[in-house]
Short mmCIF file of C-alpha atoms in Angstrom, two decimals:
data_model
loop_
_atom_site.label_atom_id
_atom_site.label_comp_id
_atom_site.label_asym_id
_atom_site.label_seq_id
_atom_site.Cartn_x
_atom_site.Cartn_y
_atom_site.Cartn_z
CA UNK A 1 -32.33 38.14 -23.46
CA UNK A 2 -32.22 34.41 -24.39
CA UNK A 3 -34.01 31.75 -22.07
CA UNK A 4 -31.67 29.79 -19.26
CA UNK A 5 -30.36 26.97 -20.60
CA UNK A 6 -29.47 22.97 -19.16
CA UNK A 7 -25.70 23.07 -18.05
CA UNK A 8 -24.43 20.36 -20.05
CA UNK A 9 -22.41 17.37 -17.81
CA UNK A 10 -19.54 17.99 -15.99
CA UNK A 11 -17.20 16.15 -18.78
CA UNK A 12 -18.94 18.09 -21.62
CA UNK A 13 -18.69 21.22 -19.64
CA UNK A 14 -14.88 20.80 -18.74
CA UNK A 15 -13.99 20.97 -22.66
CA UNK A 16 -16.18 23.38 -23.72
CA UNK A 17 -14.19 25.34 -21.21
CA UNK A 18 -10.68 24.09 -22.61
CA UNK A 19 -11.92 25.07 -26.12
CA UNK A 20 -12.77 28.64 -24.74
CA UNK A 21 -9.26 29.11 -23.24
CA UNK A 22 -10.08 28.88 -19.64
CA UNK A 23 -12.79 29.38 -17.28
CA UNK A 24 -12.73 33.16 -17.26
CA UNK A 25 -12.72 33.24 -21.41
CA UNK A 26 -15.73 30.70 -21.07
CA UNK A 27 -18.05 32.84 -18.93
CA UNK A 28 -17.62 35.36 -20.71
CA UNK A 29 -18.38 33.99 -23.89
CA UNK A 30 -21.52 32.44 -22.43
CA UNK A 31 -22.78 36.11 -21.37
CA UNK A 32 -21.85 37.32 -24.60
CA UNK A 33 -23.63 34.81 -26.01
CA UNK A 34 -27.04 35.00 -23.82
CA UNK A 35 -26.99 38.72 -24.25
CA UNK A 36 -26.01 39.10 -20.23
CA UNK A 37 -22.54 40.80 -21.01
CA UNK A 38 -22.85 44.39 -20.14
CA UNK A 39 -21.26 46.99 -22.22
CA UNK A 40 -19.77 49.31 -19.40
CA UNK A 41 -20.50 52.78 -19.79
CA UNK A 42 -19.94 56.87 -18.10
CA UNK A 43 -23.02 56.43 -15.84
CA UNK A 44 -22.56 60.62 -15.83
CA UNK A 45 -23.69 61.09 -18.74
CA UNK A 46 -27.05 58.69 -18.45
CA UNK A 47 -30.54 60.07 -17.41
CA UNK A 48 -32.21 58.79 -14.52
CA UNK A 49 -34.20 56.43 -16.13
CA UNK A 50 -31.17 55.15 -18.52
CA UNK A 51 -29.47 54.35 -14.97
CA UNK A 52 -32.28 52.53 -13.50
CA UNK A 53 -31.68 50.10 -16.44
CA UNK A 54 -28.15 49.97 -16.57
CA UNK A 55 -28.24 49.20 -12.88
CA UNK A 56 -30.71 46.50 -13.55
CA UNK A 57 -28.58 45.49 -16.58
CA UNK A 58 -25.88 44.84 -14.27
CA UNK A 59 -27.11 43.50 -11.44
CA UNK A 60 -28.44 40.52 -14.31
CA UNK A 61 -24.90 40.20 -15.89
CA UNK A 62 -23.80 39.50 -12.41
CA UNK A 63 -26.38 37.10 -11.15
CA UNK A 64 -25.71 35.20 -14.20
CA UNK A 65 -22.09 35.27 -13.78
CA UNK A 66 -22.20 33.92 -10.14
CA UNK A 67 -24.52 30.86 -11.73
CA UNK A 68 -21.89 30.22 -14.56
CA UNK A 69 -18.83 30.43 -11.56
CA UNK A 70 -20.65 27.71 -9.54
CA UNK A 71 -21.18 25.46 -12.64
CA UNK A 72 -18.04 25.85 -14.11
CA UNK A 73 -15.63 25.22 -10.69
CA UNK A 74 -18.24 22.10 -10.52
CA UNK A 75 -16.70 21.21 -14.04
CA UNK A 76 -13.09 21.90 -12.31
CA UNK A 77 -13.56 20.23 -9.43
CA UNK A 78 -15.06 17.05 -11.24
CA UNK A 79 -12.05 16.91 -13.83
CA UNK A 80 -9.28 18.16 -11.37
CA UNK A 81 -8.33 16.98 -7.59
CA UNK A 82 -8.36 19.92 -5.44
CA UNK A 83 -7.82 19.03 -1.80
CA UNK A 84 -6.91 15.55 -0.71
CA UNK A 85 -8.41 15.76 3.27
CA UNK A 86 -6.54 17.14 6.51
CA UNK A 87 -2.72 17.13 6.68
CA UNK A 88 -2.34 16.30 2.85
CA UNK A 89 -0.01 19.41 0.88
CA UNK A 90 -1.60 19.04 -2.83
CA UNK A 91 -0.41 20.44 -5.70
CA UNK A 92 -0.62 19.38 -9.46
CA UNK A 93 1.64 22.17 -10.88
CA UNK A 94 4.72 20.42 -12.82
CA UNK A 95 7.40 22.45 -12.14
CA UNK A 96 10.41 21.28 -10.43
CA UNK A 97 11.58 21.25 -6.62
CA UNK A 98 14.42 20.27 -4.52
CA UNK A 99 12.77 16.87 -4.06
CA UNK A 100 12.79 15.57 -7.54
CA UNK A 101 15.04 13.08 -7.81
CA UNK A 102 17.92 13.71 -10.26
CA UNK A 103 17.17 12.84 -14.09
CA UNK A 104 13.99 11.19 -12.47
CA UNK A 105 12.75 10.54 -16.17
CA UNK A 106 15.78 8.79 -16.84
CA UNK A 107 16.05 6.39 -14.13
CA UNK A 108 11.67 5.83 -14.50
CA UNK A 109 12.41 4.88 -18.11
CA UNK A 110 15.16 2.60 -16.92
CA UNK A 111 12.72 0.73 -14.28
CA UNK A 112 10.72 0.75 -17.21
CA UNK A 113 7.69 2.73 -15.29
CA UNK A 114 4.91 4.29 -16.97
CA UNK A 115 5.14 8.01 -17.38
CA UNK A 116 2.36 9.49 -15.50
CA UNK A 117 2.78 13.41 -14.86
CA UNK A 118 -1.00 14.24 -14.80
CA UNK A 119 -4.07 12.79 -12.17
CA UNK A 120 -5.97 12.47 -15.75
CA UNK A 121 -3.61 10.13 -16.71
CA UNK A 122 -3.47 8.26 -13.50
CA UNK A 123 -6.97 8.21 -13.27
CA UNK A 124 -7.08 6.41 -16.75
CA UNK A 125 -4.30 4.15 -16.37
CA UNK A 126 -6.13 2.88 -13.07
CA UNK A 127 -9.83 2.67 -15.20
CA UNK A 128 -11.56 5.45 -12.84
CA UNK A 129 -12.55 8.58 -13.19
CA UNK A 130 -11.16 11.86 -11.19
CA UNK A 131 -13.31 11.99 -8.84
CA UNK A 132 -13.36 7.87 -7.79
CA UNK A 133 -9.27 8.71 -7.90
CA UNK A 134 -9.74 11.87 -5.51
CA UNK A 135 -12.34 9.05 -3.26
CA UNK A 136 -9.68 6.41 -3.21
CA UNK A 137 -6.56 8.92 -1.73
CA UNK A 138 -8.55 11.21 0.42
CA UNK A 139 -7.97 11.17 3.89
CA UNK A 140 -10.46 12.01 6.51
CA UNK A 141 -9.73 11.84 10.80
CA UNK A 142 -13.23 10.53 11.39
CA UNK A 143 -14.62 9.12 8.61
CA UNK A 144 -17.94 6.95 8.42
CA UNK A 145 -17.11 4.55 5.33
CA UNK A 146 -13.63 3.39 4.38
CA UNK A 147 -12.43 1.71 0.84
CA UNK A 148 -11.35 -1.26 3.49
CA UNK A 149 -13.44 -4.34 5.51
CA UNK A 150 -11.49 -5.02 9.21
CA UNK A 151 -11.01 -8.63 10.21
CA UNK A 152 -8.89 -10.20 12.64
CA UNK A 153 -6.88 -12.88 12.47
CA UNK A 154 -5.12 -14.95 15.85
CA UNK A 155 -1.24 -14.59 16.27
CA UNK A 156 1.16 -17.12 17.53
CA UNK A 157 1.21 -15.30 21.51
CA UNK A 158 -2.82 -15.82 21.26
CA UNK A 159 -3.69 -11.50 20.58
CA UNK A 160 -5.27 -10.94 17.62
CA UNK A 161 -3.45 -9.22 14.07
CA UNK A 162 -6.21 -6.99 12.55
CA UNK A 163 -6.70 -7.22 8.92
CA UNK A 164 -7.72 -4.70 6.66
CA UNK A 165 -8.64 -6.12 3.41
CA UNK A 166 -9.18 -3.43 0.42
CA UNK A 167 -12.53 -3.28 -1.42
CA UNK A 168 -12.74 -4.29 -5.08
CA UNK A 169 -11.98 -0.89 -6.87
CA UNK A 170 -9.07 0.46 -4.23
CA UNK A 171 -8.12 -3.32 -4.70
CA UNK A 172 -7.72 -3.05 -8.04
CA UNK A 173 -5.84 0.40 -8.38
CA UNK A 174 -3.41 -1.29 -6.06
CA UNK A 175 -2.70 -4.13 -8.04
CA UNK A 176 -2.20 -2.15 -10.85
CA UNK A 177 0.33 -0.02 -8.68
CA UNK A 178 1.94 -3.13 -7.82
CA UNK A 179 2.44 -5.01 -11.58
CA UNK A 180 3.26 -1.59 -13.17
CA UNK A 181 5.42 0.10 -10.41
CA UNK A 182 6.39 -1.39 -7.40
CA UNK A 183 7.47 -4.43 -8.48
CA UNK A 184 9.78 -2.91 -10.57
CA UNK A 185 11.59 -0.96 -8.44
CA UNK A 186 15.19 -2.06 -7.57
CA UNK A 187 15.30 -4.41 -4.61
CA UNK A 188 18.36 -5.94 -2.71
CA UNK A 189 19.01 -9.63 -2.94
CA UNK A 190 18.80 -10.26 0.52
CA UNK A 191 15.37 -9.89 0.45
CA UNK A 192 13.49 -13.16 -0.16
CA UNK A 193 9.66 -12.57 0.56
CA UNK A 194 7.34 -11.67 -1.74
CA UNK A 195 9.47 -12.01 -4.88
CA UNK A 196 9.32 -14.19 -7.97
CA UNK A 197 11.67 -16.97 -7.50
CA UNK A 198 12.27 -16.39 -3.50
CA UNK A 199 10.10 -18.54 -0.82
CA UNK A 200 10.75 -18.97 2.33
CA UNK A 201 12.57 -21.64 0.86
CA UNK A 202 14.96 -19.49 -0.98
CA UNK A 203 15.38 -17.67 2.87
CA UNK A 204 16.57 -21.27 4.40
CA UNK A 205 18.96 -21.68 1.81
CA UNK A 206 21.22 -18.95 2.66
CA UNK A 207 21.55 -20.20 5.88
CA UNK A 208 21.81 -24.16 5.74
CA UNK A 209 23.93 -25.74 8.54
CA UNK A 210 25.09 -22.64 10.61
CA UNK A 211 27.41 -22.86 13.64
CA UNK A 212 25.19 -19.70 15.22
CA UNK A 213 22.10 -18.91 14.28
CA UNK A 214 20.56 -14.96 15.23
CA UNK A 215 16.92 -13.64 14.56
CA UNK A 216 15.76 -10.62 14.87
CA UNK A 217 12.84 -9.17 14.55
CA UNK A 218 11.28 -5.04 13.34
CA UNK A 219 8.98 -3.90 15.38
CA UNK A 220 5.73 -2.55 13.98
CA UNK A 221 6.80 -3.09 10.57
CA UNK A 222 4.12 -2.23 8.38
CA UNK A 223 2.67 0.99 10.70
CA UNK A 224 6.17 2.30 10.85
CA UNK A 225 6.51 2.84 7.31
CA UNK A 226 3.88 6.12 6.81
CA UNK A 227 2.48 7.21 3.82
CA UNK A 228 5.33 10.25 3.89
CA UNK A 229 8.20 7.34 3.57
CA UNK A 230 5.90 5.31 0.76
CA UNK A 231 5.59 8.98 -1.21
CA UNK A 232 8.96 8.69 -0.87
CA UNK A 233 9.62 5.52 -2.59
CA UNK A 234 7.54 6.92 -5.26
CA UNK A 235 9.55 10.42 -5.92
CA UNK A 236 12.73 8.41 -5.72
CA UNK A 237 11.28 6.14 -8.59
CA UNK A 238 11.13 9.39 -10.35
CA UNK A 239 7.64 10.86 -10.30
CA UNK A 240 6.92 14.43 -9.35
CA UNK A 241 5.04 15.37 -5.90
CA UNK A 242 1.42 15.53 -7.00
CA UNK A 243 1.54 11.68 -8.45
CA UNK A 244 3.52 10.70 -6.22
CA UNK A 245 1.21 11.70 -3.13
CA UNK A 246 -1.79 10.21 -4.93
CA UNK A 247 0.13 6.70 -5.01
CA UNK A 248 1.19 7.35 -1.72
CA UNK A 249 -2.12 7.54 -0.30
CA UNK A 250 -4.00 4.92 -2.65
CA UNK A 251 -1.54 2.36 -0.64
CA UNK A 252 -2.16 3.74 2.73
CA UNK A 253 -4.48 4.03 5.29
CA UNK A 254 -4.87 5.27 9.21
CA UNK A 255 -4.63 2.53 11.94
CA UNK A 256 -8.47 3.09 13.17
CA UNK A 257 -11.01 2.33 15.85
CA UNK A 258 -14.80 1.90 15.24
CA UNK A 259 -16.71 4.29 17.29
CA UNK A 260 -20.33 4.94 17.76
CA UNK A 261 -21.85 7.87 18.50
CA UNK A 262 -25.49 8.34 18.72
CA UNK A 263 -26.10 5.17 16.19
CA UNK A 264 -23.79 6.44 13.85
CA UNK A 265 -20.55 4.54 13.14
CA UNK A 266 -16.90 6.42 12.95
CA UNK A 267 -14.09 5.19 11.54
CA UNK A 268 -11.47 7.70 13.78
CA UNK A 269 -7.66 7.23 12.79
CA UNK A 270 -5.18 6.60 15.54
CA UNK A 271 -2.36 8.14 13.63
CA UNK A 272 -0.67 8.86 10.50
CA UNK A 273 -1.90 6.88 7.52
CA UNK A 274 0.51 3.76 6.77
CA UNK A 275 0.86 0.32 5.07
CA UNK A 276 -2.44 -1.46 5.42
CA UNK A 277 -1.67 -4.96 6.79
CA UNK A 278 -3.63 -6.78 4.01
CA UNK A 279 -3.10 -4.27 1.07
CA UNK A 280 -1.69 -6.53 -1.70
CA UNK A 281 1.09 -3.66 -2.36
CA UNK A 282 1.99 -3.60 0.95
CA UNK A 283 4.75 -6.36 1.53
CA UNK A 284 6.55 -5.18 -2.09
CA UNK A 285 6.34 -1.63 -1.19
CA UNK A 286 8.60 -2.12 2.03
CA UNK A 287 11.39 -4.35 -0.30
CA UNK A 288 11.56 -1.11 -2.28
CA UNK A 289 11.99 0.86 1.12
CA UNK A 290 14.49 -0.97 3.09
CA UNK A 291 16.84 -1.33 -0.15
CA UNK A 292 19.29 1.06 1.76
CA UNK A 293 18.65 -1.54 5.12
CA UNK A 294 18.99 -4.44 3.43
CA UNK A 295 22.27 -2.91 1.75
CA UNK A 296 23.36 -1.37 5.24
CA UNK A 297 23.01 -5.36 7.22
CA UNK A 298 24.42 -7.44 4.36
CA UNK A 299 27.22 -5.49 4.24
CA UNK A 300 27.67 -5.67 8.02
CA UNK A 301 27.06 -9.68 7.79
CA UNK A 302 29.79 -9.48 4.91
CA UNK A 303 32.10 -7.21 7.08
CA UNK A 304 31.87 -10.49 10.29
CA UNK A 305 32.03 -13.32 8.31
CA UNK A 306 28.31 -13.96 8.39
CA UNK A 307 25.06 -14.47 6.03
CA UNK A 308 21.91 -12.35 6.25
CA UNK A 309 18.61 -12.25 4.80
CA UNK A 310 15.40 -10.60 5.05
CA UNK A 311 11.95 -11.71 4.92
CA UNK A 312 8.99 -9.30 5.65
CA UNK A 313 10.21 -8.10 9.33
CA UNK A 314 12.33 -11.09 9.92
CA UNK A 315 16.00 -10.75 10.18
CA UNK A 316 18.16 -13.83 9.75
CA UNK A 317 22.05 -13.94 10.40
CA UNK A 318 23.88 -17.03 10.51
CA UNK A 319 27.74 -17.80 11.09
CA UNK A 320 28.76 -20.30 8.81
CA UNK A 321 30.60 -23.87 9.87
CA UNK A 322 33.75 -22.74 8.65
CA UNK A 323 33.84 -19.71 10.15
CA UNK A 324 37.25 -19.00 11.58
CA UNK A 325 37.62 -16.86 14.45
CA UNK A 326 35.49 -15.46 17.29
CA UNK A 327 32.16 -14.64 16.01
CA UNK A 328 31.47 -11.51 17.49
CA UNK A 329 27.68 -11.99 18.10
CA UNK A 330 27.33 -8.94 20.60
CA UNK A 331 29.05 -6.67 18.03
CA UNK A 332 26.85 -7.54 15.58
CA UNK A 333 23.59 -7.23 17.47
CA UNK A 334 24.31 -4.11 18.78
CA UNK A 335 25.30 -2.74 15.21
CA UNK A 336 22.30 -4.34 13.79
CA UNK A 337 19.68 -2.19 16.29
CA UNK A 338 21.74 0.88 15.56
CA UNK A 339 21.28 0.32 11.53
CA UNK A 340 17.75 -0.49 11.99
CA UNK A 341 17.22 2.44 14.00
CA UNK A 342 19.29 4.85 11.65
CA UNK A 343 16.83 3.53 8.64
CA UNK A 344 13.62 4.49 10.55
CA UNK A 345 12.69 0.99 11.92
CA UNK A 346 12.84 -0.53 15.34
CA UNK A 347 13.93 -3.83 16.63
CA UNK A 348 11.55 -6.29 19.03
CA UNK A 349 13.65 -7.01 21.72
CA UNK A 350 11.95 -10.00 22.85
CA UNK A 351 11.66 -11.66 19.61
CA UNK A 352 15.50 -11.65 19.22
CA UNK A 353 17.15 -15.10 19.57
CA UNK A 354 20.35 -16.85 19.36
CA UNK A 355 20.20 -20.65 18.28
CA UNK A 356 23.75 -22.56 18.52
CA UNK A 357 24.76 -26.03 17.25
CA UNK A 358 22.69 -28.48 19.06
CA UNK A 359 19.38 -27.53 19.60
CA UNK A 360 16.68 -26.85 16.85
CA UNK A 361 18.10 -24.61 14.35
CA UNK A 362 14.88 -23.29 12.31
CA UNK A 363 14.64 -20.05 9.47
CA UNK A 364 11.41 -19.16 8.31
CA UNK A 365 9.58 -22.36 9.59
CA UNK A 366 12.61 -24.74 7.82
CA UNK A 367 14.76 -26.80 9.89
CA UNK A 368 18.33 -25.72 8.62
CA UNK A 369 20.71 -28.09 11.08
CA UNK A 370 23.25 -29.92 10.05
CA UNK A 371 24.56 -31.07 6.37
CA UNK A 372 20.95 -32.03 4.79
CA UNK A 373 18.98 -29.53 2.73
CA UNK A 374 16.48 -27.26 4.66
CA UNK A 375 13.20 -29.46 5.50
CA UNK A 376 10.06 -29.16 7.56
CA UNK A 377 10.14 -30.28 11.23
CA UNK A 378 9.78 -33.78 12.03
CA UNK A 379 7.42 -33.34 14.53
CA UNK A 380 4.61 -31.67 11.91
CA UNK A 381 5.71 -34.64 9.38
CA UNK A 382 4.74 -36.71 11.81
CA UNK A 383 1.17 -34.95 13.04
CA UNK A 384 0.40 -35.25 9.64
CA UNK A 385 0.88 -38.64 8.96
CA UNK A 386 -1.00 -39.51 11.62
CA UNK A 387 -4.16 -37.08 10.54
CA UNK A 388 -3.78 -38.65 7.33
CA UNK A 389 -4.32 -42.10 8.73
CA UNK A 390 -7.40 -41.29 10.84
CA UNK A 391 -8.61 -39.80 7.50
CA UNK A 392 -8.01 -43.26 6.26
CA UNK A 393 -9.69 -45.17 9.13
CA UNK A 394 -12.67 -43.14 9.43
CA UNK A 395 -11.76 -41.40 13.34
CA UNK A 396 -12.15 -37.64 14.05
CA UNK A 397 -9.50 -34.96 13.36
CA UNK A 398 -8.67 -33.25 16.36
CA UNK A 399 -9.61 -30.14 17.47
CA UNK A 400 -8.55 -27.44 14.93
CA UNK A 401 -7.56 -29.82 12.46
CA UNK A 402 -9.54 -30.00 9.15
CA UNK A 403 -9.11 -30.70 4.80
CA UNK A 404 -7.85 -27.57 3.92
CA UNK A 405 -5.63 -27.29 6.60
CA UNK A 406 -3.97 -30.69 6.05
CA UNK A 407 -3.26 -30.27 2.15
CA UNK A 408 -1.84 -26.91 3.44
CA UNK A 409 0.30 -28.88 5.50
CA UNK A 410 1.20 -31.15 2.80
CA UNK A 411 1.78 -28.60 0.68
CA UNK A 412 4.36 -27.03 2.96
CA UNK A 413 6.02 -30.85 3.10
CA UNK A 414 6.14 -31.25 -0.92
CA UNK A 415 8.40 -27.49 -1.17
CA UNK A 416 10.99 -29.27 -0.05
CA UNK A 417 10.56 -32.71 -0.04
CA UNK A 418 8.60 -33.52 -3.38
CA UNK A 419 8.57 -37.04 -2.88
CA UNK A 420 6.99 -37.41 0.45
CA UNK A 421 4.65 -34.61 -0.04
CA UNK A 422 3.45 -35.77 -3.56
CA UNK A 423 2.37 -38.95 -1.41
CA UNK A 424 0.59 -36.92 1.50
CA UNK A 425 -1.54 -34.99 -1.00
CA UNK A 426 -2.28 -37.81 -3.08
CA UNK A 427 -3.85 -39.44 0.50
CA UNK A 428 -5.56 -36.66 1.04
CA UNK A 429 -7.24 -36.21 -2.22
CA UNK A 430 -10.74 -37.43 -2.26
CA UNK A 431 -11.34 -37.21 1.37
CA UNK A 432 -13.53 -33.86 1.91
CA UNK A 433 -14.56 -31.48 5.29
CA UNK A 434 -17.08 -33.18 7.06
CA UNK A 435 -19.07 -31.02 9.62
CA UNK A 436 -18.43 -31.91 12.77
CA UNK A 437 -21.41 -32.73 16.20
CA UNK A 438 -20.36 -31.97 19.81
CA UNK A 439 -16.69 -31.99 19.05
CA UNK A 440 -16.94 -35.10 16.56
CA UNK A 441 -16.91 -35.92 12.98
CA UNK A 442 -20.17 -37.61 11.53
#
């Protein structure tokens, strides 16, 4: 019998194995080949001694098969995805089910979306290999590393918003997700965030000079929508289960708490995995979702004689000037909550407000009263000029206040006023952060 031989890598070894016609066809040939492969025979008619080998024979054929089983599902499992972590239903088998969206190739090619009906070629289009791919989706409960880093950052009623900010490679694969798939997927045109050519500008616009002014806001937004809604956005794009459960789960993760337990860190998921607040495919991947909302409310607006857009969770209505008749604001907020709960969302009660002619009338950040153009409020125009000048005369910024957030500021001015903000950022050029002593600038 020949001497054992290397196993050659798991790539190698995965096409030898093609070439042989599967993984059965393979392991034989290799027994064939090494002179394992026992020719079965009538033990009957065998002597004693003529059993004692064939026995022996066997019992070699079958050690050697077990070592070629373990090397070649290593091979498998390194070239295919077999499991994808608790709660996750995996398959890569092609054929058709009731959840395939009708002539899904069709309307893919129409979207212009790559055709990806394979992990391989998933894996390739994303520049990783099968198993980085199978790292990227899995999902563990408890697990003690994560593809994210956590960070919080302060919200306007003081609590904190955590952050979770993907890692270079997951970072990548979602960007790619997001050029080559998501951002091609249909989207209504009352959505104006995170879109080429809409700003929160573009939001302000739709609703310059209104005689009533309602906001709403969705609770929860990004948590609510779960990895099973975002594999849905994918199927009805047109792609088949299996890929469509890998993108699913490349742009989701658990909400999670850190827990230690006896010096070792856990990473335990507080419930189903969802939109990542900080994924960079996040914000597009809910335009895609609440096409059928966005449809649902403008249509409602259209139906009362008012305007409505969308931005992120934010919920704008506005009754026109002209507006003739009695504007049925009750009716419509109690048909909005019912359309927002029909579609899987929930509205924030206590963020909901109702701004009339009169008092500040602001949409996205934008003062909209009255016949002038949408603008920043006077009062920040004003902080900044006055920032600018201690810039100018040497004094301290206040508390809070520094470079970067000033040309921000200034920034936000030029979007819609050019002019003025041209001349605020022109100020502030040249001027850089000083570090500041017991409260003061040096």
């Amino acid at each position: 019998m020949s001497t054992p031989t290397t196993p050659p890598d798991h790539a190698t070894l995965w096409r030898l194995i093609v070439q042989a016609g599967g993984m059965k066809a393979y392991i034989d040939g290799q027994l064939r080949e090494r002179w394992f492969l026992v020719t079965r025979r009538d033990a009957d008619a065998m002597s004693d001694r003529e059993k004692d080998a064939y026995k022996k024979a066997l019992k070699q054929e079958a050690e050697e098969r077990r070592k070629l089983r373990r090397e070649t599902w290593g091979a498998y499992k390194a070239n295919h995805i077999v499991h994808l972590g608790e709660g996750v239903f995996w398959t890569d088998e092609l054929k058709e089910d009731k959840w395939d969206t009708p002539n899904s190739e069709e309307r893919a090619a129409e979207n212009e979306l790559p055709a990806i009906d394979k992990p391989e070629q998933l894996a390739e289009l994303l520049g990783v290999t099968i198993p980085q791919l199978k790292g990227m989706a899995y999902h563990r409960d408890a697990a003690t590393s994560l593809h994210y880093v956590r960070f919080t950052i302060p919200k306007r009623d003081g609590t904190e918003r955590p952050i979770w900010a993907p890692k270079k490679r997951l970072k990548a694969a979602q960007r790619w997700i997001l050029h080559n798939i998501v951002e091609r997927l249909p989207v209504h045109g009352a959505a104006q965030g995170f879109l080429v050519g809409r700003s929160i500008l573009s939001n302000a616009q739709v609703h310059e000079n209104p005689k009533i002014l309602l906001k709403m806001d969705i609770k929860e937004f990004f948590p609510t929508v779960t990895w099973k809604r975002v594999k849905g956005v994918f199927r009805r794009a047109g792609y088949r289960d299996g890929i469509s459960t890998l993108l699913a789960l490349i742009c989701t993760e658990a909400p999670r708490e850190i827990v230690t337990v006896e010096g070792k860190t856990y990473y335990v998921s507080l419930g189903p995995r969802c939109l990542p607040q900080g994924a960079p495919t996040s914000p597009s991947i809910t335009n895609a979702l609440c096409l059928r909302l966005d449809r649902r409310l403008a249509g409602l607006a259209k139906r009362y004689g008012w305007r409505y857009t969308r931005y992120a969770d934010d919920l704008t209505f506005s009754l026109p000037q002209d507006h003739k008749g009695p504007p049925k604001t009750g009716a419509m907020m109690g048909c909005v909550k019912r359309i927002v709960e029909a579609e899987g969302f929930e509205v924030k009660e206590e963020k909901t407000r109702i701004h009339r002619t009169g008092g500040r009338q602001s949409v996205t950040g934008l003062v909209v009263n009255g016949e002038a153009a949408p603008r920043t409020p006077r009062k920040l125009r004003r902080q900044l000029r006055s920032a600018i000048h201690k810039l100018k005369t040497g004094k301290p910024l206040q508390e809070g206040e520094s470079l970067a957030r000033l040309t921000g500021y200034a920034a936000f001015v030029h979007m819609t006023n050019p002019e003025l903000g041209r001349k605020m950022l022109a100020d502030l050029n040249g001027f850089e952060d000083k570090p500041k002593e017991n409260g003061e600038a040096k």
